[in-house]
Every structure is written in structure tokens, then in C-alpha cells.
CSV table of C-alpha atoms in Angstrom, one decimal:
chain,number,residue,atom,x,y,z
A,1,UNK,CA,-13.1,9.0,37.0
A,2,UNK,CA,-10.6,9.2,34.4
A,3,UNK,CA,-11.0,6.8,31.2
A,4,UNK,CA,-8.4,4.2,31.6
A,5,UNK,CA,-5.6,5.1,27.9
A,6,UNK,CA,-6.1,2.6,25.1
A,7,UNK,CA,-3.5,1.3,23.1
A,8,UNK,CA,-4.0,2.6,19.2
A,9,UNK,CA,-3.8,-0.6,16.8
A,10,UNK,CA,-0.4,-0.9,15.1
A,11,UNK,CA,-2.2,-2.7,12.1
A,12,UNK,CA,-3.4,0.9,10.9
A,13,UNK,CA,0.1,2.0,11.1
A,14,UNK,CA,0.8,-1.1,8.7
A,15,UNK,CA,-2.1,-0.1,6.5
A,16,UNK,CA,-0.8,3.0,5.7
A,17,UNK,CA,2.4,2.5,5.1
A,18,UNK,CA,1.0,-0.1,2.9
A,19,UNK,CA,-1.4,2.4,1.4
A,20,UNK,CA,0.9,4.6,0.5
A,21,UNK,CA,3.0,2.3,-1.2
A,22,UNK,CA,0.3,0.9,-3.3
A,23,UNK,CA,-0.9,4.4,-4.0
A,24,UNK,CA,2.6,5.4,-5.6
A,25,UNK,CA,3.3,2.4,-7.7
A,26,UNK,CA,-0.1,2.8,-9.1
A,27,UNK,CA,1.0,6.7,-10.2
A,28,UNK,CA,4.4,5.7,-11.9
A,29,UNK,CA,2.1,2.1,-13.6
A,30,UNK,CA,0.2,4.7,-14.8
A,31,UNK,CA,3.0,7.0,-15.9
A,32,UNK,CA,4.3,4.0,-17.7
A,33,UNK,CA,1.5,3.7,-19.6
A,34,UNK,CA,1.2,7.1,-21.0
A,35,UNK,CA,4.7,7.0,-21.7
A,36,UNK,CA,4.2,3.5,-24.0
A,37,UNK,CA,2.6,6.2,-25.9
A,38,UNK,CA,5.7,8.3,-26.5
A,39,UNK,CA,7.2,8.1,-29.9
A,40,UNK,CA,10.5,9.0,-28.3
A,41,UNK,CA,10.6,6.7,-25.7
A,42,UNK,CA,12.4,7.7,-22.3
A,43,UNK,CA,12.9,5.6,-19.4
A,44,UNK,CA,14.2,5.7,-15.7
A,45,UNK,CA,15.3,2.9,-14.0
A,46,UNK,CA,12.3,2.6,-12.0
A,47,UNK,CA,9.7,2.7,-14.7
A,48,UNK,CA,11.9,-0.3,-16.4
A,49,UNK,CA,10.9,-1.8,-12.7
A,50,UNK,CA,7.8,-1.0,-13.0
A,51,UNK,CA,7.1,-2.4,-16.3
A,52,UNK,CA,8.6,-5.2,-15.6
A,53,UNK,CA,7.3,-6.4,-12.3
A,54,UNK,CA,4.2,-3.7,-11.8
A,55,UNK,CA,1.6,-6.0,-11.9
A,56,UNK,CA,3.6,-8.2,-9.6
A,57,UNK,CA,4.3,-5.3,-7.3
A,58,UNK,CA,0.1,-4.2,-7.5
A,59,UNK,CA,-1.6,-7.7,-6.7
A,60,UNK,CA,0.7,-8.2,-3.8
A,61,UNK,CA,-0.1,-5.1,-2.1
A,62,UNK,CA,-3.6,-5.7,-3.1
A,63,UNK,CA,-3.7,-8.5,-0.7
A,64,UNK,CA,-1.2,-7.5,1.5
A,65,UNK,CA,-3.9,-4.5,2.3
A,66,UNK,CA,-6.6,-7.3,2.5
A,67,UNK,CA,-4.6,-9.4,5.1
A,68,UNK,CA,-4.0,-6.0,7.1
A,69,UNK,CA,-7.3,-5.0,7.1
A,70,UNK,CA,-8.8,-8.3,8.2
A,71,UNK,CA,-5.9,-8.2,11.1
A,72,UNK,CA,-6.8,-4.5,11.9
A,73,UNK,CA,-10.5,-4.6,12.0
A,74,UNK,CA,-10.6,-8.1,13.3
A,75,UNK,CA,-8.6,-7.3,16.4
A,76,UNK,CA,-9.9,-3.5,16.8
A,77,UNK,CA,-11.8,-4.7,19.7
A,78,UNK,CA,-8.4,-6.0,21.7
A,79,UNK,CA,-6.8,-3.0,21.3
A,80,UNK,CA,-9.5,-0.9,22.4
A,81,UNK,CA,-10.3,-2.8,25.2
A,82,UNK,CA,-13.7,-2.4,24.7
């Protein structure tokens, strides 16, 4: 008999989109950093941003990945349908 199709949980989706996001504004923070240490400083417009509002930007998606995980995990049972 053929095993009924289960829906795939759209919270991973959100978790790596998430992910991803947090993974590339902890690169340029970290760029931004080394670059403090330039004595001929250079900046783009988005490591003004990130020097700005990059700690802002990090704790947010820190919980925004805590929320989604609690969602995904907590409803991976629904969406399996097991």
C-alpha cells in the first residue's frame, strides 16, 4: 500500500532563510571589526549599517531563529502526520 504524501513543514523554510540572513550579517559584523583596525579607514554603505544597528540586527535574528525553531519542532508532528 502506498504511504499516504506528507506535507514538508514551512517553518524550516523560514529557518533558513532566517539562517542565512543571520549567517551573513555576522560575516560583514565581523568585517567591520577588522576594518576598525584599518588606519585608512574605508567604508560602504552597508558596513555604516552594520555598525550602526549590527547588534540590533544580530539579537533579533537570534530570537527570531529561537521563535522558528520552537514553531518548527513544536509542530513537526502535525505536518508529518505522524
Amino acid at each position: 500500500m502506498p504511504r499516504p504524501q506528507t506535507m514538508s513543514n514551512p517553518f524550516y523554510l523560514l529557518l533558513l532563510v532566517v539562517g542565512v540572513l543571520f549567517a551573513i550579517t555576522a560575516c560583514c559584523y565581523g568585517v567591520m571589526m577588522v576594518q576598525s583596525r584599518n588606519p585608512f579607514p574605508t567604508s560602504s554603505p552597508l558596513l555604516q549599517w552594520i555598525e550602526e544597528w549590527g547588534t540590533i540586527a544580530l539579537a533579533t535574528e537570534i530570537g527570531v531563529l529561537a521563535v522558528l525553531m520552537l514553531a518548527a519542532f513544536g509542530t513537526d508532528g502535525y505536518w508529518t502526520k505522524e
